Coordinates of C-alpha atoms in Angstrom, one line a residue:
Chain A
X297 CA 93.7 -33.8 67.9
X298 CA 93.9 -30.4 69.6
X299 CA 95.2 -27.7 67.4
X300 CA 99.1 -27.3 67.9
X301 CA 100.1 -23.6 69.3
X302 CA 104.0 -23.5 69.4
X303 CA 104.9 -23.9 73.0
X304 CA 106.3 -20.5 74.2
X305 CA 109.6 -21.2 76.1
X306 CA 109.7 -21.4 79.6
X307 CA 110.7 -17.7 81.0
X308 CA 114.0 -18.0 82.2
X309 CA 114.4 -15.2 85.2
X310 CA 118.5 -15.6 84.8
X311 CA 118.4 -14.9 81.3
X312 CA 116.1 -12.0 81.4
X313 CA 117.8 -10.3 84.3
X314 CA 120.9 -10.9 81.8
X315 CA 119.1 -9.9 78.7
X316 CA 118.0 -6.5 80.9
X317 CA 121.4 -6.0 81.8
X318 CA 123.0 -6.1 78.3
X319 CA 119.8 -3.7 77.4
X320 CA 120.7 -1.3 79.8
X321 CA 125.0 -1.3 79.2
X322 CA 123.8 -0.6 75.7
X323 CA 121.5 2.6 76.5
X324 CA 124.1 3.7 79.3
X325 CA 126.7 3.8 76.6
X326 CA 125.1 5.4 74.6
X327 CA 123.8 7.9 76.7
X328 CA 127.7 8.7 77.6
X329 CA 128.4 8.9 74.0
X330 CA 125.4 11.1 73.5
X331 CA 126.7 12.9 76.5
X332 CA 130.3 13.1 74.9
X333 CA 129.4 14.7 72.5
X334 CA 127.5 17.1 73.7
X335 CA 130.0 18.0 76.0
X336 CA 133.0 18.0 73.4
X337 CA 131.0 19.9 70.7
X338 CA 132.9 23.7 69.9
X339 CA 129.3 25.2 70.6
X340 CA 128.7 26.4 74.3
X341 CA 125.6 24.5 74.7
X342 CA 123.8 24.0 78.0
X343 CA 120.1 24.1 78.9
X344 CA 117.4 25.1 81.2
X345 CA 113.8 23.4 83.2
X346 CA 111.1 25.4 83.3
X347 CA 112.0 27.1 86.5
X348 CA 114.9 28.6 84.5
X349 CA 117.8 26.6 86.6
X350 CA 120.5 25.0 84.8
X351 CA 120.0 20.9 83.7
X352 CA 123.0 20.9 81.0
X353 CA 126.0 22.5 80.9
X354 CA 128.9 21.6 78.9
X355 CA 132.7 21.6 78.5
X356 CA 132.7 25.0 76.3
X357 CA 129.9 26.6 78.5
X358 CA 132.4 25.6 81.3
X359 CA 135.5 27.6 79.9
X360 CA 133.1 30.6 78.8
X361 CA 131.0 31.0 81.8
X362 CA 133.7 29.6 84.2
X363 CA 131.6 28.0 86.1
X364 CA 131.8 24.0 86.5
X365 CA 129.8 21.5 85.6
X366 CA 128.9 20.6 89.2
X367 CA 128.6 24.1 90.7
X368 CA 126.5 25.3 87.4
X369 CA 123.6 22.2 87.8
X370 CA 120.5 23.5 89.5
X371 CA 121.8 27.2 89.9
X372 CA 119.1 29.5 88.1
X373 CA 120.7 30.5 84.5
X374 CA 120.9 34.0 84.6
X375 CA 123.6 33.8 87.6
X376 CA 125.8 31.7 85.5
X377 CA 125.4 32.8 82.0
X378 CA 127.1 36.2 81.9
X379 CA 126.0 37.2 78.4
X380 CA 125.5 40.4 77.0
X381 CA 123.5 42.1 74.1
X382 CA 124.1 45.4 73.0
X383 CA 126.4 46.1 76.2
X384 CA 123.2 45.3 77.7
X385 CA 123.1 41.9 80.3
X386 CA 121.2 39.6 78.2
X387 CA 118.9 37.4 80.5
X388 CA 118.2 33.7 79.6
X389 CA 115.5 33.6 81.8
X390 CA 113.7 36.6 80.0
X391 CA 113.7 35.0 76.5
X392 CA 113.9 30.6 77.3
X393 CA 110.6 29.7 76.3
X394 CA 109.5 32.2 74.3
X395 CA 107.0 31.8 71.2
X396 CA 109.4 30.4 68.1
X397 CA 108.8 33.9 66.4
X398 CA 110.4 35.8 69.2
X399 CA 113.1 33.4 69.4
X400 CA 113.8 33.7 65.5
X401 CA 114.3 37.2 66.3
X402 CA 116.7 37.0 68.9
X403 CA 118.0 33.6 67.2
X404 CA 119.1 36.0 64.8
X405 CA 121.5 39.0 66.8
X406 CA 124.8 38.3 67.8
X407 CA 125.2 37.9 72.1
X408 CA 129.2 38.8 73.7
X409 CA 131.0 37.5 76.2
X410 CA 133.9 38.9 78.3
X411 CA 135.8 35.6 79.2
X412 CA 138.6 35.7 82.5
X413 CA 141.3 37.9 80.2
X414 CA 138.8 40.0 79.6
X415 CA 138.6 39.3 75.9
X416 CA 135.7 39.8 74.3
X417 CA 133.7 37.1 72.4
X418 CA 130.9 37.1 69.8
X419 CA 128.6 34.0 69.5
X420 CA 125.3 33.6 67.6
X421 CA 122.5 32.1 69.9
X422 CA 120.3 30.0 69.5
X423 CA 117.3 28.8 71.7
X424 CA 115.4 25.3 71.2
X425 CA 112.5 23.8 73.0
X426 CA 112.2 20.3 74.0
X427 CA 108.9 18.9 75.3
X428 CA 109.6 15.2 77.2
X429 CA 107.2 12.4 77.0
X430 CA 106.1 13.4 80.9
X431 CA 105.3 16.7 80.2
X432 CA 108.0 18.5 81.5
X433 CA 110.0 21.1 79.3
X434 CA 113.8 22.3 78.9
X435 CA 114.9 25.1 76.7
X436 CA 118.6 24.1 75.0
X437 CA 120.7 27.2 74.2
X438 CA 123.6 27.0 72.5
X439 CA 125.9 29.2 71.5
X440 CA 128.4 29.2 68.4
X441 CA 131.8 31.8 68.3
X442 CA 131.4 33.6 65.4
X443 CA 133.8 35.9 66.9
X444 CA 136.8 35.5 63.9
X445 CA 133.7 36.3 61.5
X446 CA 132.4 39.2 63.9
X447 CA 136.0 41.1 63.2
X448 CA 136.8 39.9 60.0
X449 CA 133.3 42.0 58.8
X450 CA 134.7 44.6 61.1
X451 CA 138.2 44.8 58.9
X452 CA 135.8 45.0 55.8
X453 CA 134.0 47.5 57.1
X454 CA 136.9 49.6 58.5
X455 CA 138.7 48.8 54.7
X456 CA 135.7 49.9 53.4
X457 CA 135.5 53.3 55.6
X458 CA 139.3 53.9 54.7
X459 CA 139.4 53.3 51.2
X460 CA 135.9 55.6 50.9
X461 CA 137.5 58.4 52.8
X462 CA 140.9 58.0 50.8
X463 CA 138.6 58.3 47.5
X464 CA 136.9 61.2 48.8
X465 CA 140.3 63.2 48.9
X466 CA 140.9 63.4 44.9
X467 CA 136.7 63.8 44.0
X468 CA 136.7 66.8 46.0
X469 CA 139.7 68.3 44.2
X470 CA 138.7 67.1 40.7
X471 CA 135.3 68.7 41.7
X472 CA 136.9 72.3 43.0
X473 CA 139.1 72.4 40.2
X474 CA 136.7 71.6 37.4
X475 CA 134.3 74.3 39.2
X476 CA 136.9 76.9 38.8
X477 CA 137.6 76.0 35.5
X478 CA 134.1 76.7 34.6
X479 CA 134.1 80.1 36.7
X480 CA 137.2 81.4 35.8
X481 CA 136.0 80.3 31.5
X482 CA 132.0 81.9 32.6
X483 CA 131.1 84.9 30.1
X484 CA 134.1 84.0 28.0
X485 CA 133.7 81.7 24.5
X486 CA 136.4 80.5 24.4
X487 CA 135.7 77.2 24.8
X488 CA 133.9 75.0 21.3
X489 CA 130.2 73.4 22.3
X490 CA 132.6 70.1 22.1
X491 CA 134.8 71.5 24.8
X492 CA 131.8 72.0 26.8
X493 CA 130.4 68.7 26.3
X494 CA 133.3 66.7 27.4
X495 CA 133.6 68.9 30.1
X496 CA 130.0 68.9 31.1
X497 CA 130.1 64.9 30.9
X498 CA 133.2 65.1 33.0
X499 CA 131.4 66.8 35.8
X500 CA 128.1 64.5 35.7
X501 CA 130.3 61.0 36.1
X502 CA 132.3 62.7 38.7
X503 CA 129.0 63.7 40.7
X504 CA 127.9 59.9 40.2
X505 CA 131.6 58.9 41.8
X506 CA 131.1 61.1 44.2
X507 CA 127.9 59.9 45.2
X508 CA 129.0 56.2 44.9
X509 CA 131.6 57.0 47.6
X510 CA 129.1 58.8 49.7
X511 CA 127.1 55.5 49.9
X512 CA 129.9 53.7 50.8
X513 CA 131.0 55.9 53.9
X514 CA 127.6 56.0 54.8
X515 CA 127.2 51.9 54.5
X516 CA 130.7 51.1 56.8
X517 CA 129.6 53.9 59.2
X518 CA 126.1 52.1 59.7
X519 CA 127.7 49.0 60.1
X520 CA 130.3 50.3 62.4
X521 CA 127.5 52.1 64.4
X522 CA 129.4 55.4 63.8
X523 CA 127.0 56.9 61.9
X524 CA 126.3 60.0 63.8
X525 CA 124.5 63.3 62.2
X526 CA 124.4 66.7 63.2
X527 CA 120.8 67.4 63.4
X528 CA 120.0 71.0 64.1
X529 CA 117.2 73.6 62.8
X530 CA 117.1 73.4 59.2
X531 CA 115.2 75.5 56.7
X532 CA 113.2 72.9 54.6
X533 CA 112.5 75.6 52.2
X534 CA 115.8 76.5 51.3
X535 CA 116.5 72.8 50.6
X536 CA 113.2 72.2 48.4
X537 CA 114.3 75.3 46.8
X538 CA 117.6 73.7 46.4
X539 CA 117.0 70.5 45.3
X540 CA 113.9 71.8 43.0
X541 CA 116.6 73.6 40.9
X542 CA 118.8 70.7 40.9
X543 CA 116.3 68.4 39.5
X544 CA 114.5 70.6 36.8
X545 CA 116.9 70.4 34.4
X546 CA 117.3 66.8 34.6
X547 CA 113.4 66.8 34.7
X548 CA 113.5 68.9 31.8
X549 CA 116.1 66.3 30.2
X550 CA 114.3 63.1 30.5
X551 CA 111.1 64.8 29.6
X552 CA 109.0 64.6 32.3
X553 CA 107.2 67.0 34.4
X554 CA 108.9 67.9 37.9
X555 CA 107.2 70.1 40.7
X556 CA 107.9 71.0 44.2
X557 CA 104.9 71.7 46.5
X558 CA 104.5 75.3 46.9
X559 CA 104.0 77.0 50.2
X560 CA 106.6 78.4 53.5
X561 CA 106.9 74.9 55.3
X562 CA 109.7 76.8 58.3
X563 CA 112.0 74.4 59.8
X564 CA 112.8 71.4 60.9
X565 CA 115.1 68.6 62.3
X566 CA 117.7 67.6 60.2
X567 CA 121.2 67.7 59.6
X568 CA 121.8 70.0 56.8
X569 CA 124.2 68.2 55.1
X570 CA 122.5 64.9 55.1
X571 CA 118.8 66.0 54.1
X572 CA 120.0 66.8 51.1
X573 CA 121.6 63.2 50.8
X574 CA 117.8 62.2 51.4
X575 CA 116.5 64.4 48.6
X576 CA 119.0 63.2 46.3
X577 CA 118.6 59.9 47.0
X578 CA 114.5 59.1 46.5
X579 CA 114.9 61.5 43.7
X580 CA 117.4 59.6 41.9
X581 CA 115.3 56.6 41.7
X582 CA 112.4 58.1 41.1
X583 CA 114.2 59.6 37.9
X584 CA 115.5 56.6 37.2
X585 CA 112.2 54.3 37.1
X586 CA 110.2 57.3 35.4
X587 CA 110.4 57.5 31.8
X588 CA 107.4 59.1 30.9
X589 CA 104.5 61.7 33.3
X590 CA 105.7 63.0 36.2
X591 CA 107.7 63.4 39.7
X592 CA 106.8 65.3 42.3
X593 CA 107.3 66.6 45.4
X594 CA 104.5 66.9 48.3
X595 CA 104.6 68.5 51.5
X596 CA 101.8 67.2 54.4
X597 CA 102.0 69.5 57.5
X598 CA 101.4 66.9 60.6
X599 CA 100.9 67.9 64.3
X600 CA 104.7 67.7 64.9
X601 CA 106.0 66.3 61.8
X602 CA 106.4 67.2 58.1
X603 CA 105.4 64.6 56.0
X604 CA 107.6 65.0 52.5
X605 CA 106.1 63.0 49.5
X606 CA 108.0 61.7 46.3
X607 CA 105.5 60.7 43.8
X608 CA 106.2 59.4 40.2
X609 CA 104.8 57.9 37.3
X610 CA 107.4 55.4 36.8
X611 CA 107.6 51.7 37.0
X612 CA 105.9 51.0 40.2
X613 CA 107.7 48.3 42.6
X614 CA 106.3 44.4 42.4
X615 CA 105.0 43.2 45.2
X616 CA 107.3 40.8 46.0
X617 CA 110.0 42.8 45.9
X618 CA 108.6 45.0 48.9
X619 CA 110.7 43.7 52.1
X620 CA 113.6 44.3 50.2
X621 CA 113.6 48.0 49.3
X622 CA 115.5 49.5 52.3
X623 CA 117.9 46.3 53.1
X624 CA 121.5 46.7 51.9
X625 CA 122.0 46.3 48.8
X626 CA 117.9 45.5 47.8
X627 CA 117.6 46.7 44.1
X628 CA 114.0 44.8 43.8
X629 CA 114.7 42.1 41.3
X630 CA 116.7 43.6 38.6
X631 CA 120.5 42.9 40.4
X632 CA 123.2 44.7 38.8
X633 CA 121.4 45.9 35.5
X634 CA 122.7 49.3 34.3
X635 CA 120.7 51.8 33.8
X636 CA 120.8 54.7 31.0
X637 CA 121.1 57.4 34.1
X638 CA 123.6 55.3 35.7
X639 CA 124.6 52.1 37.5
X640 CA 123.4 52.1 41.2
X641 CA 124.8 50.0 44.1
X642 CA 121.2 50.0 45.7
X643 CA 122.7 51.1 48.7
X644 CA 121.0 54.4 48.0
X645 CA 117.5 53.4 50.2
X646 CA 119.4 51.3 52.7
X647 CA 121.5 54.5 53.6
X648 CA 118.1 56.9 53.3
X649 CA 116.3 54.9 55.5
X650 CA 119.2 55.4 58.4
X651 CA 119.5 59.0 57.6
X652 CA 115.7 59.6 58.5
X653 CA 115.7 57.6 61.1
X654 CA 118.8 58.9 62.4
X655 CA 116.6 62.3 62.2
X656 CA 114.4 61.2 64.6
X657 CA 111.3 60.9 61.0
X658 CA 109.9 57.3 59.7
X659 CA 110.4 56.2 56.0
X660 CA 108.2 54.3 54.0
X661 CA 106.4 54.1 50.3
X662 CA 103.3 52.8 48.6
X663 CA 103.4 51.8 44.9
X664 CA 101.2 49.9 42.6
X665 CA 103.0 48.3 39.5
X666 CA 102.8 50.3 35.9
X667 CA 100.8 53.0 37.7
X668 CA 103.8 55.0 40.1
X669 CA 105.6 54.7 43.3
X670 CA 105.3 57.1 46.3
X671 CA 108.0 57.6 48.7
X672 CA 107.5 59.5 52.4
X673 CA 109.9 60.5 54.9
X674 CA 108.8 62.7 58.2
X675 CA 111.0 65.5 59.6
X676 CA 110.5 66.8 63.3
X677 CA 109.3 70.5 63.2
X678 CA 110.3 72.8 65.3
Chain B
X295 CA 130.9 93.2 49.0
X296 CA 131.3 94.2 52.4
X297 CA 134.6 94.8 54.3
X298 CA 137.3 93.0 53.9
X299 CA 137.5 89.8 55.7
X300 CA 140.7 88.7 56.7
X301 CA 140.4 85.0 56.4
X302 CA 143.1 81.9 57.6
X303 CA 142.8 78.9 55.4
X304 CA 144.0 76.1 56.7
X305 CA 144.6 73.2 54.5
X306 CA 147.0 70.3 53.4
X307 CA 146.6 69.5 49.6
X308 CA 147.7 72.4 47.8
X309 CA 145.4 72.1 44.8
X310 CA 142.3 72.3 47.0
X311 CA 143.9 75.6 49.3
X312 CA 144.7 76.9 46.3
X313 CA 141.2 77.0 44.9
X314 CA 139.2 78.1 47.7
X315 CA 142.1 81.0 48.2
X316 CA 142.2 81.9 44.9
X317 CA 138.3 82.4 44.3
X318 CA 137.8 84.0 48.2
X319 CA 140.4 86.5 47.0
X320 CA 138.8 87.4 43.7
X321 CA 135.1 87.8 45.5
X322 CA 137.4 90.5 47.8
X323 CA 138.6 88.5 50.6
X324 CA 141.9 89.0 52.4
X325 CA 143.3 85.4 52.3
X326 CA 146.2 83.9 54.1
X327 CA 147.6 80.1 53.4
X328 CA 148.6 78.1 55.9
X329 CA 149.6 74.1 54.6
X330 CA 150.0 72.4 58.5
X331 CA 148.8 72.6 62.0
X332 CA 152.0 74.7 62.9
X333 CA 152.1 77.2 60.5
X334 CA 148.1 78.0 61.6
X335 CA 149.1 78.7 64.6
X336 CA 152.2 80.5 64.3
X337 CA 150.4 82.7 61.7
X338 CA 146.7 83.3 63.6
X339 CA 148.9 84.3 66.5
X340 CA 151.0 86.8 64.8
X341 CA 148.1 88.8 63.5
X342 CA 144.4 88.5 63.9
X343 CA 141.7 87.0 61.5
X344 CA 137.8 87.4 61.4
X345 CA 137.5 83.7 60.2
X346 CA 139.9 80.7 60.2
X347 CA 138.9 77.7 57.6
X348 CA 140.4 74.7 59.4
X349 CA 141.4 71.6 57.9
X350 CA 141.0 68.6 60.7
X351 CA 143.4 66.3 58.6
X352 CA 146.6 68.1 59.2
X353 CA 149.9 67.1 59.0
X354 CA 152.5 68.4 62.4
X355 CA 149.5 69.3 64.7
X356 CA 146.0 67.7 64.0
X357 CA 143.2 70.1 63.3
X358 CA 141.5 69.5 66.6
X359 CA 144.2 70.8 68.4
X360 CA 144.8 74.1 66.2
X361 CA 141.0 74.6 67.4
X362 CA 141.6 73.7 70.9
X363 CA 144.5 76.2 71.2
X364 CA 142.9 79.4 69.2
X365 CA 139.7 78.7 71.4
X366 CA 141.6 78.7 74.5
X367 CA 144.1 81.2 73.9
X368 CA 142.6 84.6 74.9
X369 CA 144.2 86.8 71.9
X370 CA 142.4 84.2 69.5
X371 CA 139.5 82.9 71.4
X372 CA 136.7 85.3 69.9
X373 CA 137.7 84.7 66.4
X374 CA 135.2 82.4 64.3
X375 CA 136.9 78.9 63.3
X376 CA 134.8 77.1 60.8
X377 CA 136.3 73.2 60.3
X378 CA 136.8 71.6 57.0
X379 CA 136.1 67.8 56.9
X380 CA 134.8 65.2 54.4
X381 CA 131.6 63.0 55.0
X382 CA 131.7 60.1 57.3
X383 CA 134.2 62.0 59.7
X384 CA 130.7 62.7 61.9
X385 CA 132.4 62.1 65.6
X386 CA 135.4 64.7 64.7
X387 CA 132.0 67.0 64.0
X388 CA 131.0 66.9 67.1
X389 CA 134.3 66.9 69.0
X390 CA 134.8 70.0 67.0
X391 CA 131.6 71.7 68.1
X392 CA 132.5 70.4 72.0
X393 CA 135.6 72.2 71.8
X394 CA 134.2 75.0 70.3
X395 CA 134.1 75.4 66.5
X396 CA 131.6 77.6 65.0
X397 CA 130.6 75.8 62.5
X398 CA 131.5 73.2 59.6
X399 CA 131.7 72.9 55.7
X400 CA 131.8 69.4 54.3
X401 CA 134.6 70.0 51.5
X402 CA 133.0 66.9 49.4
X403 CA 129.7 68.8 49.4
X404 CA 130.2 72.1 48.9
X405 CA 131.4 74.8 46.2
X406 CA 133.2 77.7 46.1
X407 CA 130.9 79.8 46.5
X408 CA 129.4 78.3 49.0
X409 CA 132.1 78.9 51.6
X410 CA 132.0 82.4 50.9
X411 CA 128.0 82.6 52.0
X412 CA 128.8 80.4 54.9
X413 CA 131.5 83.4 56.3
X414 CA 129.5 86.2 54.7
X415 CA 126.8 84.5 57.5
X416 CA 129.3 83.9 60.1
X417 CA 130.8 87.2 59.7
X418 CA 127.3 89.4 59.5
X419 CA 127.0 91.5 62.7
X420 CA 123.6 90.0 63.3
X421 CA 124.9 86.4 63.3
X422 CA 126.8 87.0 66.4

């Protein structure tokens, strides 16, 4: 007897054509629901070929862009999507297709929008790429309204700016009065070495609240993009000469050895008010990671720049804490640990590197952990 | 110490004028008090002053204006105003300098006798 295959049915055209049909309902709903949602979705999503001309557009993009769905399909992007970044007209076409690093980068700035009423909207973008079986490629944007989180960090920042500027107010007087007190008492004993003391440890917190407020103006006027300096001619040798007498004596405190590169260095850009802020700052750390050698302070003479140096002995910075040393409130690894010369908010670099910058120098450091850290900062000369 | 300055200080919180007035005078300055915009002005244009120190907080009228009107009065205009601000009040800097100021002193930053080498400076012929 032959071997017994199962008899495959007879193919039924009717039933096929039925089967098909069922198959096809089935991917057509749930292409709509895919659809739905994408056109339901909060996010203002829409997307682009490769000839940067609009294949997606939804319900949101509609009511930001006011353009409809109909009008918007096959129109090239940039003549629909009215977006801007940094009061500059941001342009799809410029940045659809770009390599995923670039994207990241943009991915990561906030875009506006001016809607009909003229309101203004924040949204954070984001760009993806899709590659289709045939080849072909579309770029999906979409966008999310972050606008109620845009101006609640705006309110912080303002609260910040107030409350900073409000503290400012009694530390100045505190600081005038406890100056006079000292001038009108100079040449007299009449006051014990306790007296002194208290009044000496009286004046050192109040120069480390003072500070601490600084830091916080300066960090809400960065955010706010207010931060503006008065940068003019500036001796650089009355300010080493400055700071140089500032620091010795805590040098002389701590025990370590403090110099200031000799020579006539003339003058530079900066804002006199702010270098010092510089100074103060890069020398504050370096006091406070040094507990044994040396700080000291180097001057480089470049074609047009200065190059200042702030070398120590101390601790030295690990490796992996490198990226974070000028962002906001990167202390390296340690967080919130108190130091014997003082709690820090570690806004102190963050703030430093905007001040130079804002001078029109660079900022930057090497350091090799256990051996010292060197910080360097450039000032225009003039 | 030179001649005798005559100086306008201009400034709200009484502890602080009283400070920076009392230690001017006793380095040999001629110091006048003025607590509000209005009372700067009256007084800078009843007599005349080689230096005002101008608060830009003021209470009645705002600092900036005190400046705008001595700079563009014509009895006043040649006199040296030199504003007092904190830190972080950069833009009134710079309005200050656009309408004219001669200079600033950031009160949070500076000491007595700081302010008297800044209008020692402003006041020495060769400055001008």
């Amino acid at each position: 007897m032959d071997h017994n295959y199962p008899m495959q049915p007879p193919l039924d055209p009717r039933k096929i054509l039925s089967e098909l049909y069922v198959k096809n309902l089935e991917l057509y709903r749930e292409r709509s629901r895919i659809h739905e949602i994408i056109q339901q979705v909060a996010e203002v999503v829409f997307a682009v070929d490769q000839d940067y001309k609009i294949t997606l557009f939804n319900k949101t993009a509609e009511a930001v862009f006011n353009f409809s769905q109909e009008k918007a399909a096959g129109m090239s992007a940039d003549r629909v999507v009215k977006l801007s970044r940094d009061e500059v007209f941001f342009s799809v076409k410029e940045y659809a297709f770009k390599k995923e690093a670039t994207l990241n980068e943009i991915n990561k700035k906030s875009i506006t929008a001016i809607d009909r009423l003229g309101r203004k909207f924040y949204y954070r973008l984001n760009f993806a790429h899709t590659l289709m079986e045939t080849g072909e490629k579309e770029c999906v944007i979409t966008l999310t309204n972050i606008t109620n989180e845009v101006e609640e960090d705006k309110r912080k920042d303002e609260f910040i700016f107030v409350t900073g500027h409000e503290l400012k107010t009694p530390v100045t007087i505190i600081k005038n009065n406890l100056w006079m007190f000292r001038y009108l008492f100079a040449g007299k004993e009449t006051l014990t070495p306790r007296q002194k003391e208290l009044l000496n440890n009286t004046s050192e917190e109040l120069i480390h609240l003072n500070k601490l407020t600084t830091d916080l103006l300066d960090l809400s006027r960065i955010a706010q993009n207010r931060l503006v300096l008065n940068v003019r001619d500036c001796n650089i040798d009355q300010v080493l000469k400055d700071i140089g007498d500032s620091f010795s004596q805590m040098a002389n405190k701590q025990g370590l050895k403090f110099s200031v590169s000799k020579g006539q260095f003339g003058m530079v850009k900066a804002d006199k008010e702010r270098i010092y802020e510089v100074f103060e700052n890069l020398l504050s750390n370096a006091f406070k990671y040094t507990e044994k050698g040396y700080i000291k302070i180097g001057i480089a003479r470049q074609k047009s720049h200065l190059k200042i140096l702030i070398v120590d002995s101390g601790a030295g910075i690990e490796r992996k804490d490198y990226p974070k040393i000028f962002t906001k409130f990167g202390r390296g690894s340690e967080g919130l640990k108190v130091h014997e010369n003082g709690a820090s908010t570690g806004l102190g670099l963050y703030v430093t590197k905007n001040l130079v910058e804002q001078m029109g120098g660079k900022i930057g450091f090497t350091s090799e952990k256990g051996k010292g850290t060197e910080f360097w900062f450039t000032l225009k000369r003039t | 110490m030179g001649p005798k300055y005559k100086i306008l200080l201009v400034e709200d919180k009484e502890s602080l004028r009283t400070v920076y007035a009392e230690y001017l005078r006793m380095e040999g300055f001629v110091v006048d008090e003025a607590k509000d915009g209005q009372e700067a002005l009256d007084k800078a244009m009843a007599q005349k002053y080689d230096l005002v120190l101008l608060d830009v907080m003021l209470p009645k009228v705002d600092g900036l204006e005190v400046l705008k009107s001595l700079k563009s009065n014509p009895q006043t205009k040649d006199t040296k105003v030199y504003m007092l601000t904190v830190l972080g009040r950069d833009t009134v800097i710079k309005e200050g300098f656009d309408i004219g100021a001669d200079g600033y002193l950031i009160k949070d930053k500076i000491t007595p006798p700081m302010i008297k080498e800044e209008i020692l400076q402003a006041l020495s012929p060769k400055a001008s």
